[in-house]
mmCIF file of C-alpha atoms in Angstrom:
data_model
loop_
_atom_site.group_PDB
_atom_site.id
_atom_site.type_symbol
_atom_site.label_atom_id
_atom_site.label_comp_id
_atom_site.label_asym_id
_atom_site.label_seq_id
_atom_site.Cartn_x
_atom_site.Cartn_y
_atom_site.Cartn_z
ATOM 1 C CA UNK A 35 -15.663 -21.016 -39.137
ATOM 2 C CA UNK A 36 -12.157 -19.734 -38.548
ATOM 3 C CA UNK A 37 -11.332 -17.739 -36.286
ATOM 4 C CA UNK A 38 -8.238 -14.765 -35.625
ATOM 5 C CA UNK A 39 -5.389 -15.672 -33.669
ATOM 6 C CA UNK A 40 -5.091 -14.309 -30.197
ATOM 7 C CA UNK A 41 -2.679 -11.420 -29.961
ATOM 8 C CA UNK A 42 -2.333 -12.164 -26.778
ATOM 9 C CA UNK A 43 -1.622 -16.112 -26.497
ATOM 10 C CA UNK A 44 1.805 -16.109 -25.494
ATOM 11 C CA UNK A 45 0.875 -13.028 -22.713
ATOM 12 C CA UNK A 46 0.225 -14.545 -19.140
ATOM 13 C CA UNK A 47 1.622 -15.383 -15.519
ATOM 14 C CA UNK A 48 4.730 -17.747 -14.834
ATOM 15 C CA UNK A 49 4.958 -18.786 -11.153
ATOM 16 C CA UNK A 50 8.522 -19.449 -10.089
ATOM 17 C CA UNK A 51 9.559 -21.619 -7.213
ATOM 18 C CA UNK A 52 12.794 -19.333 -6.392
ATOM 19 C CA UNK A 53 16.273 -21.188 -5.362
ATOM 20 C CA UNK A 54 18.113 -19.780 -2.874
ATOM 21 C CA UNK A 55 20.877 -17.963 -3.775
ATOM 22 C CA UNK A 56 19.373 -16.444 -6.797
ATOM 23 C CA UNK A 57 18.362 -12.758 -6.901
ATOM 24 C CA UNK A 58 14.673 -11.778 -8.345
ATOM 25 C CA UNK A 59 16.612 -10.157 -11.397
ATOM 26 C CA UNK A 60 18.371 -13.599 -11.912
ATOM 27 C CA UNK A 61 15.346 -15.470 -12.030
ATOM 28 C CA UNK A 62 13.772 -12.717 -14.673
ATOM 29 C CA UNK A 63 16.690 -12.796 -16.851
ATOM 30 C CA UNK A 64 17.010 -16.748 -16.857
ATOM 31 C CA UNK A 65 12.876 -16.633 -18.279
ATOM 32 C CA UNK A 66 13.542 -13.958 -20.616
ATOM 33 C CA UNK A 67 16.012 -16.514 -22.199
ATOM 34 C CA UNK A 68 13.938 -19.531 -21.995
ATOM 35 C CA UNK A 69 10.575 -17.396 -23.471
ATOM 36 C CA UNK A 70 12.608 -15.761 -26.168
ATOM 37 C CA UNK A 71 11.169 -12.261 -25.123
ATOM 38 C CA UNK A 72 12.120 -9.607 -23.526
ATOM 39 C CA UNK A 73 9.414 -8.517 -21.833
ATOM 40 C CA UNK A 74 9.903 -10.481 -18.281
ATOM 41 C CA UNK A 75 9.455 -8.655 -14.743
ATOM 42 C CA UNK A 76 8.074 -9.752 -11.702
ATOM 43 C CA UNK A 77 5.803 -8.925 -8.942
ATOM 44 C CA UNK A 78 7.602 -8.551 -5.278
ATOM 45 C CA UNK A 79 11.281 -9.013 -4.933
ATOM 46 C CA UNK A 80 12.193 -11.954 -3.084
ATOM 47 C CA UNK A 81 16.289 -11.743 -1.265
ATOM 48 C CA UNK A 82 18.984 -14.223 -2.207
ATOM 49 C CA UNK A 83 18.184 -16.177 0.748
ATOM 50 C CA UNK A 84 14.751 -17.053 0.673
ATOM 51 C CA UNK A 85 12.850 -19.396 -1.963
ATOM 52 C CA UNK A 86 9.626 -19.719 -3.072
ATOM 53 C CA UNK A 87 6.317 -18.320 -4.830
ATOM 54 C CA UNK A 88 7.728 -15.538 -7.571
ATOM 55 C CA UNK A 89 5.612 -14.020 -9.958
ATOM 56 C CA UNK A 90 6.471 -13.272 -13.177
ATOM 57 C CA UNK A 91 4.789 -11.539 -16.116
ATOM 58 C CA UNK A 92 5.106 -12.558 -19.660
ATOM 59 C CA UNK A 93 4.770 -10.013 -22.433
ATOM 60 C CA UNK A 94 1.446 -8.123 -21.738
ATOM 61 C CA UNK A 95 1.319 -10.334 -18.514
ATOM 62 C CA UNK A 96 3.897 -7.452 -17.412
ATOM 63 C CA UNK A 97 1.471 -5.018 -17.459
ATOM 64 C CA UNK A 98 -0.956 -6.610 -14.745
ATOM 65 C CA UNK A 99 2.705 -6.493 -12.257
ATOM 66 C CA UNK A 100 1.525 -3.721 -10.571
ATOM 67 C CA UNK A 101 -1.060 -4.782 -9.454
ATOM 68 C CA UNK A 102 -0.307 -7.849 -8.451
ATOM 69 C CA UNK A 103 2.416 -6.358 -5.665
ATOM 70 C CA UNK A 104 -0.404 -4.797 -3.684
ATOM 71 C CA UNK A 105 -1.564 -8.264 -2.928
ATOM 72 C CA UNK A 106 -1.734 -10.041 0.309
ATOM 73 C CA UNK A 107 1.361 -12.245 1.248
ATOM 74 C CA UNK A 108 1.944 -15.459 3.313
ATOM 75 C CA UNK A 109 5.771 -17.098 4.276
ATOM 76 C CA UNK A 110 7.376 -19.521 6.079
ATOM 77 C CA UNK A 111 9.989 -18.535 8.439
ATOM 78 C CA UNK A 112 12.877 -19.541 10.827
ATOM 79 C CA UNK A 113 13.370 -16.778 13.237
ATOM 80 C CA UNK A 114 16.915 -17.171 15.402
ATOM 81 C CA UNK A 115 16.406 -15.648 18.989
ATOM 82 C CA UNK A 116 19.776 -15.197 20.500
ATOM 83 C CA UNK A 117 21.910 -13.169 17.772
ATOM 84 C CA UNK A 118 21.423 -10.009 15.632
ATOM 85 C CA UNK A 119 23.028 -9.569 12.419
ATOM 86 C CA UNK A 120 23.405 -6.342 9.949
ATOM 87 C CA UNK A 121 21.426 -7.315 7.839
ATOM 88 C CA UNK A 122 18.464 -8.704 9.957
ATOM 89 C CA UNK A 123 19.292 -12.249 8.456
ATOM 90 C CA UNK A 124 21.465 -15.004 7.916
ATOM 91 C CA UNK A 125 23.858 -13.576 5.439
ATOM 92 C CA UNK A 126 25.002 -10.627 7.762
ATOM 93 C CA UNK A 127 28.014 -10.507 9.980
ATOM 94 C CA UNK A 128 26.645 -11.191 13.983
ATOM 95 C CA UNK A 129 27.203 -7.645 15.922
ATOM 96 C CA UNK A 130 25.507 -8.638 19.265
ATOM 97 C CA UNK A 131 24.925 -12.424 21.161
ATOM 98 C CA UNK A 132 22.646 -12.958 23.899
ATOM 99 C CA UNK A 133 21.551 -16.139 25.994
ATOM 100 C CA UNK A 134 18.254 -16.800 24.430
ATOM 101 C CA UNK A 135 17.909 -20.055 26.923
ATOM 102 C CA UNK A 136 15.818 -18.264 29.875
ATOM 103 C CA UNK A 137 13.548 -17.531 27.279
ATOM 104 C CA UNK A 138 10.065 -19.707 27.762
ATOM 105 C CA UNK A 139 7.213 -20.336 25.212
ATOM 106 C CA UNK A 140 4.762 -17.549 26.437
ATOM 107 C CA UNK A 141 7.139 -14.865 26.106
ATOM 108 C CA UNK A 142 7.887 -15.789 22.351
ATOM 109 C CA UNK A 143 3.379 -16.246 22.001
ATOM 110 C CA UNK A 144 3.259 -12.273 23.609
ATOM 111 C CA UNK A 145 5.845 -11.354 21.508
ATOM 112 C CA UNK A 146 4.413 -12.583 18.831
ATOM 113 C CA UNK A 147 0.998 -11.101 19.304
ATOM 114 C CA UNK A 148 2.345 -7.638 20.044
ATOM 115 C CA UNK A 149 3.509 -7.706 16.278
ATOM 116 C CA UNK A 150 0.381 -9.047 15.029
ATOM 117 C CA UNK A 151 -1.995 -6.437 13.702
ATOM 118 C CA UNK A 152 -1.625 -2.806 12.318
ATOM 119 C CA UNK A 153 1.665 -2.219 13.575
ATOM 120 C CA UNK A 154 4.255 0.233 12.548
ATOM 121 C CA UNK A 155 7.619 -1.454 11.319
ATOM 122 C CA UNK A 156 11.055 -0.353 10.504
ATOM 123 C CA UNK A 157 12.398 -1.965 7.066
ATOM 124 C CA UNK A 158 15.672 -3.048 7.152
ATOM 125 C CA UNK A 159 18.714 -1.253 6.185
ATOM 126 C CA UNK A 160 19.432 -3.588 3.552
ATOM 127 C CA UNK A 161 15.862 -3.482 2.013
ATOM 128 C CA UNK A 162 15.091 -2.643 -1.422
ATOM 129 C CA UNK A 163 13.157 0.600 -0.476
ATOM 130 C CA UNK A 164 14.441 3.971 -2.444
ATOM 131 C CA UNK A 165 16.101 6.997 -0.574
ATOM 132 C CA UNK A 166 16.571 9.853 -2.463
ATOM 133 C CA UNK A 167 16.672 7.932 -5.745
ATOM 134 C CA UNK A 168 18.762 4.983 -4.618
ATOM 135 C CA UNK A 169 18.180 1.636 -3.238
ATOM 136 C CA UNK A 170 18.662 1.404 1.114
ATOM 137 C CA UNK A 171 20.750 -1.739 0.590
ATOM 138 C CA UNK A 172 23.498 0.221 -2.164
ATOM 139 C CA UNK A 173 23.642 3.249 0.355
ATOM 140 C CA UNK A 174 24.554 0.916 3.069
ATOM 141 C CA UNK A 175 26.884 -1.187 1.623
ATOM 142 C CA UNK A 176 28.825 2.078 0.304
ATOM 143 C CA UNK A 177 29.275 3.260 3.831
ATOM 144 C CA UNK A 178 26.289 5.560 4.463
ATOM 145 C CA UNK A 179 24.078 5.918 7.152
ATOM 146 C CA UNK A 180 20.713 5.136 6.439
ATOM 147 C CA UNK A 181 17.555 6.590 8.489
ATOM 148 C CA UNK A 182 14.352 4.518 7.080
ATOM 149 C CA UNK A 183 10.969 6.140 8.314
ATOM 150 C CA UNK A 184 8.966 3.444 10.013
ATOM 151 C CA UNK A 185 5.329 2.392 8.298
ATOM 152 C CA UNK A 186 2.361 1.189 8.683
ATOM 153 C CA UNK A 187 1.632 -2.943 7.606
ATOM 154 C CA UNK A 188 -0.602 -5.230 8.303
ATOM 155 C CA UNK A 189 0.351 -8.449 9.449
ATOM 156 C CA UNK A 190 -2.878 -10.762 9.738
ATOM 157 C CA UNK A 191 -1.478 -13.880 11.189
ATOM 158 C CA UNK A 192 1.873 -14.848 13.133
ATOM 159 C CA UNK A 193 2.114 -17.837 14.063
ATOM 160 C CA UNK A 194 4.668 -20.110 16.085
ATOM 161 C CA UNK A 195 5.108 -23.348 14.382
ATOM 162 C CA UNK A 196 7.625 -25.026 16.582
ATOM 163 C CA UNK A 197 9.990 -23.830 19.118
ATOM 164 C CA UNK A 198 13.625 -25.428 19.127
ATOM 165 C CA UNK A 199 16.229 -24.988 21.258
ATOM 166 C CA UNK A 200 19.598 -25.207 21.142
ATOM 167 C CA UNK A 201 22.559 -23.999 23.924
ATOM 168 C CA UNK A 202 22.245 -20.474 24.458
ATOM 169 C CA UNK A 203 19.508 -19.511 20.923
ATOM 170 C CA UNK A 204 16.100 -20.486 19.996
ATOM 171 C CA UNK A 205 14.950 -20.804 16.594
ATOM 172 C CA UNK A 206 11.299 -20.303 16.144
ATOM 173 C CA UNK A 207 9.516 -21.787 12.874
ATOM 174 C CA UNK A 208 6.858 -19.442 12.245
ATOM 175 C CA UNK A 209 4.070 -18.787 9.373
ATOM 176 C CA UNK A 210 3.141 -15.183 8.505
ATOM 177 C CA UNK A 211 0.355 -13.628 6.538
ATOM 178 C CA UNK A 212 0.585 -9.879 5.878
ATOM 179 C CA UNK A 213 0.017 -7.226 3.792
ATOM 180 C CA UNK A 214 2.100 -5.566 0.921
ATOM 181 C CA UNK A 215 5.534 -3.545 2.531
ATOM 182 C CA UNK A 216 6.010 -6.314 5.011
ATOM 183 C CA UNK A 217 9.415 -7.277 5.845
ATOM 184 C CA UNK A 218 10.110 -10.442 7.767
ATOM 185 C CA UNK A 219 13.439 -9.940 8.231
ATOM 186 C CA UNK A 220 12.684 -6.609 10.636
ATOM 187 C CA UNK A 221 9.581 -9.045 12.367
ATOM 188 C CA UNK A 222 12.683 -11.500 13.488
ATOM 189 C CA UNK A 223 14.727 -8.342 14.334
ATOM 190 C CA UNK A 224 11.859 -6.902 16.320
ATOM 191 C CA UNK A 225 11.133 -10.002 17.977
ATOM 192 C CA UNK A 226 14.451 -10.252 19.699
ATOM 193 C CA UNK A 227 14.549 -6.768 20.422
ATOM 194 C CA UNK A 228 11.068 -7.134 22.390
ATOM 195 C CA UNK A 229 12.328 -9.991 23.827
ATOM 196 C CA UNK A 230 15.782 -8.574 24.895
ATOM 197 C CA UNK A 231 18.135 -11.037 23.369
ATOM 198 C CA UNK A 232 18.137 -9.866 19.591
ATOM 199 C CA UNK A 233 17.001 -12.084 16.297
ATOM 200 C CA UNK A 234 17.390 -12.354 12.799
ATOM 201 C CA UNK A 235 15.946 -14.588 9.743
ATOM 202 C CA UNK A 236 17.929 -17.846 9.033
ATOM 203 C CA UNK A 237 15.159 -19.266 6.851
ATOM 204 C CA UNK A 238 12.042 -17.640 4.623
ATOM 205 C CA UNK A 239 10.255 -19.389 2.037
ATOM 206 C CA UNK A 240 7.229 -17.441 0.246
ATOM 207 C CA UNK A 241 4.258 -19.786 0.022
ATOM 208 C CA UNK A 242 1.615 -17.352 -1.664
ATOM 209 C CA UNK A 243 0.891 -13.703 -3.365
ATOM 210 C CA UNK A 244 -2.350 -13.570 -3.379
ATOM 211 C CA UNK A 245 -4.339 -16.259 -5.288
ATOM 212 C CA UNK A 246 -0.970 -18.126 -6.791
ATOM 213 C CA UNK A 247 0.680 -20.613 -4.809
ATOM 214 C CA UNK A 248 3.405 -22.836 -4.463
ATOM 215 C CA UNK A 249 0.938 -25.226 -5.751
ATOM 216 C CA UNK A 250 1.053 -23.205 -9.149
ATOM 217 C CA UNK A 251 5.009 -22.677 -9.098
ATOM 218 C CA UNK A 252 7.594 -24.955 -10.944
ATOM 219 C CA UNK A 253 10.626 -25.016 -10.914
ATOM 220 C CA UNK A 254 13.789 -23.009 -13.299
ATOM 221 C CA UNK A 255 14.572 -26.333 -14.272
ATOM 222 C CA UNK A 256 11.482 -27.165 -15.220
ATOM 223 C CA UNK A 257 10.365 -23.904 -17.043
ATOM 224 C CA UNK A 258 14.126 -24.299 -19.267
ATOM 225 C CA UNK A 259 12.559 -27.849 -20.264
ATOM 226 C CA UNK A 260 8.668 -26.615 -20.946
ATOM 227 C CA UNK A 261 8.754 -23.067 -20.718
ATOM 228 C CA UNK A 262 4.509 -22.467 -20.795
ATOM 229 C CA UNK A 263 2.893 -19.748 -18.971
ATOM 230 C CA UNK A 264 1.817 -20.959 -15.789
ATOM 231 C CA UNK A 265 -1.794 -19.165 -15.969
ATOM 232 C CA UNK A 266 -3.060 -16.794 -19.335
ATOM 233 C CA UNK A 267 -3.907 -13.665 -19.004
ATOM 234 C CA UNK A 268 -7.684 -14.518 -19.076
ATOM 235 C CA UNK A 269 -6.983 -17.216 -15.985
ATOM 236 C CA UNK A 270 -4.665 -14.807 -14.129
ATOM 237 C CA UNK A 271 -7.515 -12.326 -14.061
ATOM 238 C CA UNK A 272 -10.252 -14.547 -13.244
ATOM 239 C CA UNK A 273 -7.940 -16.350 -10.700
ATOM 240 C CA UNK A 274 -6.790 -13.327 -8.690
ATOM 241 C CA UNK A 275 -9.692 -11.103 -8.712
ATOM 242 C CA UNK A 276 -13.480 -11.871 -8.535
ATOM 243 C CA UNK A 277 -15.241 -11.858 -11.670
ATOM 244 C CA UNK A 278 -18.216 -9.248 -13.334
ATOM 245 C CA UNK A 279 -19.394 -10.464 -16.616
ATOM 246 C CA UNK A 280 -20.431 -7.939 -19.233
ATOM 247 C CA UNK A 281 -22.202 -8.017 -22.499
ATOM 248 C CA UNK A 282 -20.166 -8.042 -26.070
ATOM 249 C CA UNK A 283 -21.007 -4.126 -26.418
ATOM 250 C CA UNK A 284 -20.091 -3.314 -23.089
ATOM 251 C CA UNK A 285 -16.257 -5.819 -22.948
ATOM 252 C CA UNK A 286 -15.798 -3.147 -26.194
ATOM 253 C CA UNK A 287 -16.668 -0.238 -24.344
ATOM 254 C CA UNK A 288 -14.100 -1.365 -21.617
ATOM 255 C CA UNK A 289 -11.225 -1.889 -24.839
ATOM 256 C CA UNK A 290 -12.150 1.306 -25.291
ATOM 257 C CA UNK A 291 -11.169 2.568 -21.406
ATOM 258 C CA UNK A 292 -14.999 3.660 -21.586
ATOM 259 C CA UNK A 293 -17.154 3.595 -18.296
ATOM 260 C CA UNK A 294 -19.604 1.574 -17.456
ATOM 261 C CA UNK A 295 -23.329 2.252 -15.258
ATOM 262 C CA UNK A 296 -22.305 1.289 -11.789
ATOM 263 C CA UNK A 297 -23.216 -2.345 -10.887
ATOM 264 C CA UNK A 298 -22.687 -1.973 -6.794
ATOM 265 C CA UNK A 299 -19.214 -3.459 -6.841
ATOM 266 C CA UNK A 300 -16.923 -1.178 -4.545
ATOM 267 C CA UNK A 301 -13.521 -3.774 -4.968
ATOM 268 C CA UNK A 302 -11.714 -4.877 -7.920
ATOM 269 C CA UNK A 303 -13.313 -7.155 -10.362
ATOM 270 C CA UNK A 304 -11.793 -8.544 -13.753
ATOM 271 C CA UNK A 305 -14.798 -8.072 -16.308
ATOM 272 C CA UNK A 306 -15.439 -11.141 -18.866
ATOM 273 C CA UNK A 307 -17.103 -11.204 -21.756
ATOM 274 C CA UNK A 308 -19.506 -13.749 -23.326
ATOM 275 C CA UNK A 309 -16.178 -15.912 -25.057
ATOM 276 C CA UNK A 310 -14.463 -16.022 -21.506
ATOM 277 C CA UNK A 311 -12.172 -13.619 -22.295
ATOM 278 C CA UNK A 312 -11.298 -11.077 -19.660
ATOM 279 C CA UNK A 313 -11.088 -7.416 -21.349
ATOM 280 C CA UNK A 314 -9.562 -5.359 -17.866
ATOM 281 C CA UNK A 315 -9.905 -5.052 -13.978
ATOM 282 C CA UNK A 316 -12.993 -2.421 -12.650
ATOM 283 C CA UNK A 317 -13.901 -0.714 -9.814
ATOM 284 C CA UNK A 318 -16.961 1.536 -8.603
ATOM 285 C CA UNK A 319 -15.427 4.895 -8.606
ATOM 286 C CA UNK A 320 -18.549 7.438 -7.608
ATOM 287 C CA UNK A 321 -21.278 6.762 -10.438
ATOM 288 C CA UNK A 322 -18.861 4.818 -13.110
ATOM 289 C CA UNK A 323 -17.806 1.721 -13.341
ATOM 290 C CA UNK A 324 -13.888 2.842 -14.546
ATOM 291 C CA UNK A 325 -11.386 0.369 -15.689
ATOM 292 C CA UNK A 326 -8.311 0.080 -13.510
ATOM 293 C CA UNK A 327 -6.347 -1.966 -15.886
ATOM 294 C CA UNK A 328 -7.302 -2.907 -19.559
ATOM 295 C CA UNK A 329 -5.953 -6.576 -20.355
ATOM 296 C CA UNK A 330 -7.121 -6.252 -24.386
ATOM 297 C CA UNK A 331 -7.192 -2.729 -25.095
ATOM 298 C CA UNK A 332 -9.182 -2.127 -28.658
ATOM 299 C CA UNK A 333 -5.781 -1.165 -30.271
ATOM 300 C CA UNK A 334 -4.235 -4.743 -29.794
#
């Protein structure tokens, strides 16, 4: 028996283990090259500085982007207590020194644990976020002022790694989960505020979004030598989302962007079908189950 090629067998998930120095838009344009496609974005920009877990879509893979930003986050940090910078980090100019040495364990713990939680944060000037149609970072760097609303995040775990201390600053490794909207750089900056001697980022490496990993990432490198999708766009669904399985008349219902009866799901769930195929993401909306995202539409 033969069978019909899948339309969607080069459509998937690359995970990228960022350099530094490289924006996300580098990174997108280098795999658009070694995929031979176009159709390359990714899922949470990550700055020059840092390194680590980037998501990328491939071809339909794109599509499921979106909803791959809302996910939970988790990083590896080097906060600098001691200096403050313009931009928060390592690559500003330093506009204020303090001696960090008085400083002692406990106060970093409490300052840690008053920015632990639903808190309300500040991003930084230089973040990505759009003002009246244009990116923070462009308005500041062409002179402007720029007044950025704080917002509620979530940041589920802070923790201090190590404590090291040099002459008159203390860098603290740290490891943060938190939700989508995040910005480490204004945790260091708030930090040293808190703790009266300013901070700022000198390190940040992305270890997760979500389900992928750095145990799932390669390297540029790599991907130019073997450039194969990381995950399809069957495992990216079942990987990142829990899993409903449907019948062969109801996965074509979903192709469709039909409803379903409800099943008593109220999160997310990637539907499957008998082959192992996953047709779209669903959720319980009042007395439907709706699809939220249709991975093989009918039409494909």
């Amino acid at each position: 028996m033969s069978f019909a090629p899948d339309p969607l067998a080069s459509s998937g998930i690359v995970v990228v283990d960022k350099p530094a120095g490289m924006t996300s838009h580098d990174v997108v344009t280098r795999l658009r090259r070694f995929f031979r496609t176009r159709k390359v974005g990714h899922a949470g920009t990550l700055d020059p500085m840092a390194t680590g877990v980037l998501v990328a879509g491939i071809e339909r893979g794109t599509k499921l982007l979106a909803h791959l930003v809302a996910e939970d986050k988790v990083y590896a940090a080097t906060i600098r207590l001691g200096a403050t910078t313009t931009t928060d980090d390592a690559d500003g100019d330093v506009v204020m020194c303090a001696d960090a040495s008085q400083i002692g364990d406990a106060d970093i713990a409490a300052g840690i644990a008053e920015l632990t939680g639903e808190i309300m944060q500040v991003p930084s000037s230089v973040s990505a976020i759009k003002i009246g149609g244009r990116r923070a970072h462009e308005l500041v760097r062409s002179g402007e002022t720029v007044d950025i609303p704080p917002r509620e995040v979530t940041v589920f775990r802070f923790h201090a790694l190590a404590v090291r201390r040099h002459a008159s600053v203390i860098d603290v490794d740290v490891r943060v989960h938190c939700s989508k909207g995040t910005y480490i750089r204004s945790l260091a900056r708030d930090l040293g505020a808190a703790l009266g001697v300013g901070g700022h980022l000198t390190a940040l490496r992305r270890e997760a979004v979500g389900a992928f990993t750095l145990d799932d990432a390669r390297s540029l490198t790599q991907l130019e030598t073997a450039p194969t999708l990381s995950l399809s766009l069957d495992e990216a669904l079942s990987r990142a989302w829990p899993v409903i399985d449907v019948t062969a008349a109801e996965y074509e219902a979903l192709a469709m962007g039909k409803w379903l009866e409800p099943r008593g799901v109220r999160v997310v769930h990637a539907a499957v079908g008998p082959d192992g195929r996953a047709v779209a993401l669903v959720k319980e909306q009042g007395k439907r189950l709706s699809t939220v995202f249709v991975a093989r539409p009918s039409t494909l």
